[in-house]
Amino acid sequence: MKKKSKKSATVRSAKRPTKPLPERRQMRGLREVLDDLITHVRDTSRRVEEMAPSELEYAQERMQWLVDEVWRLVLEGGDETL
């Protein structure tokens, strides 16, 4: 079995043209809603044992609304600002 040298892998990667990285701050509206969803899920999961039924129902409705908002923004391109 022939071993590949580390030098050949380095040479191959050095020959690849480098592309500029895309701007990470695209789809700001989508990122904000996703952050809200993640925060809400974390908070709800931490408190679920001590939540009243009405709080749990509200948490579930809010989670569904946030998921629907994420889906809408993904389909529309997500660059709408909230």
GROMACS .gro file of C-alpha atoms in nm:
model
   82
    1MET     CA    1   0.000   0.000   0.000
    2LYS     CA    2   0.146   0.332  -0.109
    3LYS     CA    3   0.144   0.620   0.139
    4LYS     CA    4   0.051   0.967   0.024
    5SER     CA    5   0.301   1.227   0.121
    6LYS     CA    6   0.190   1.531   0.315
    7LYS     CA    7   0.383   1.753   0.076
    8SER     CA    8   0.172   1.649  -0.225
    9ALA     CA    9  -0.148   1.735  -0.038
   10THR     CA   10  -0.009   2.078   0.051
   11VAL     CA   11   0.098   2.142  -0.307
   12ARG     CA   12  -0.246   2.046  -0.437
   13SER     CA   13  -0.424   2.276  -0.195
   14ALA     CA   14  -0.187   2.561  -0.276
   15LYS     CA   15  -0.278   2.538  -0.645
   16ARG     CA   16  -0.649   2.596  -0.585
   17PRO     CA   17  -0.762   2.951  -0.652
   18THR     CA   18  -0.897   3.121  -0.344
   19LYS     CA   19  -1.245   3.263  -0.367
   20PRO     CA   20  -1.351   3.556  -0.153
   21LEU     CA   21  -1.576   3.446   0.130
   22PRO     CA   22  -1.937   3.559   0.097
   23GLU     CA   23  -2.063   3.827   0.332
   24ARG     CA   24  -2.180   3.654   0.651
   25ARG     CA   25  -2.436   3.920   0.738
   26GLN     CA   26  -2.679   3.828   0.464
   27MET     CA   27  -3.043   3.750   0.537
   28ARG     CA   28  -3.046   3.960   0.851
   29GLY     CA   29  -3.420   3.919   0.908
   30LEU     CA   30  -3.393   3.542   0.891
   31ARG     CA   31  -3.096   3.537   1.128
   32GLU     CA   32  -3.285   3.752   1.380
   33VAL     CA   33  -3.591   3.526   1.376
   34LEU     CA   34  -3.372   3.217   1.405
   35ASP     CA   35  -3.196   3.372   1.705
   36ASP     CA   36  -3.538   3.443   1.862
   37LEU     CA   37  -3.649   3.085   1.796
   38ILE     CA   38  -3.333   2.936   1.947
   39THR     CA   39  -3.360   3.159   2.254
   40HIS     CA   40  -3.728   3.074   2.298
   41VAL     CA   41  -3.668   2.698   2.266
   42ARG     CA   42  -3.382   2.710   2.517
   43ASP     CA   43  -3.582   2.914   2.767
   44THR     CA   44  -3.889   2.694   2.728
   45SER     CA   45  -3.693   2.371   2.763
   46ARG     CA   46  -3.531   2.495   3.084
   47ARG     CA   47  -3.865   2.593   3.241
   48VAL     CA   48  -4.105   2.336   3.098
   49GLU     CA   49  -4.134   2.143   3.425
   50GLU     CA   50  -4.246   2.449   3.621
   51MET     CA   51  -4.465   2.616   3.358
   52ALA     CA   52  -4.838   2.656   3.406
   53PRO     CA   53  -5.060   2.505   3.134
   54SER     CA   54  -5.142   2.854   3.000
   55GLU     CA   55  -4.770   2.941   2.980
   56LEU     CA   56  -4.698   2.615   2.803
   57GLU     CA   57  -4.975   2.682   2.553
   58TYR     CA   58  -4.843   3.033   2.486
   59ALA     CA   59  -4.488   2.897   2.448
   60GLN     CA   60  -4.609   2.642   2.196
   61GLU     CA   61  -4.802   2.907   1.997
   62ARG     CA   62  -4.501   3.141   1.996
   63MET     CA   63  -4.273   2.859   1.884
   64GLN     CA   64  -4.509   2.774   1.599
   65TRP     CA   65  -4.527   3.139   1.496
   66LEU     CA   66  -4.147   3.167   1.495
   67VAL     CA   67  -4.113   2.847   1.291
   68ASP     CA   68  -4.369   2.978   1.040
   69GLU     CA   69  -4.178   3.308   1.022
   70VAL     CA   70  -3.850   3.126   0.957
   71TRP     CA   71  -4.015   2.921   0.682
   72ARG     CA   72  -4.166   3.233   0.523
   73LEU     CA   73  -3.834   3.417   0.526
   74VAL     CA   74  -3.650   3.118   0.380
   75LEU     CA   75  -3.896   3.096   0.092
   76GLU     CA   76  -3.881   3.472   0.030
   77GLY     CA   77  -3.505   3.493   0.050
   78GLY     CA   78  -3.479   3.610   0.409
   79ASP     CA   79  -3.342   3.957   0.344
   80GLU     CA   80  -3.644   4.139   0.482
   81THR     CA   81  -3.560   4.338   0.793
   82LEU     CA   82  -3.793   4.309   1.089
   0.00000   0.00000   0.00000
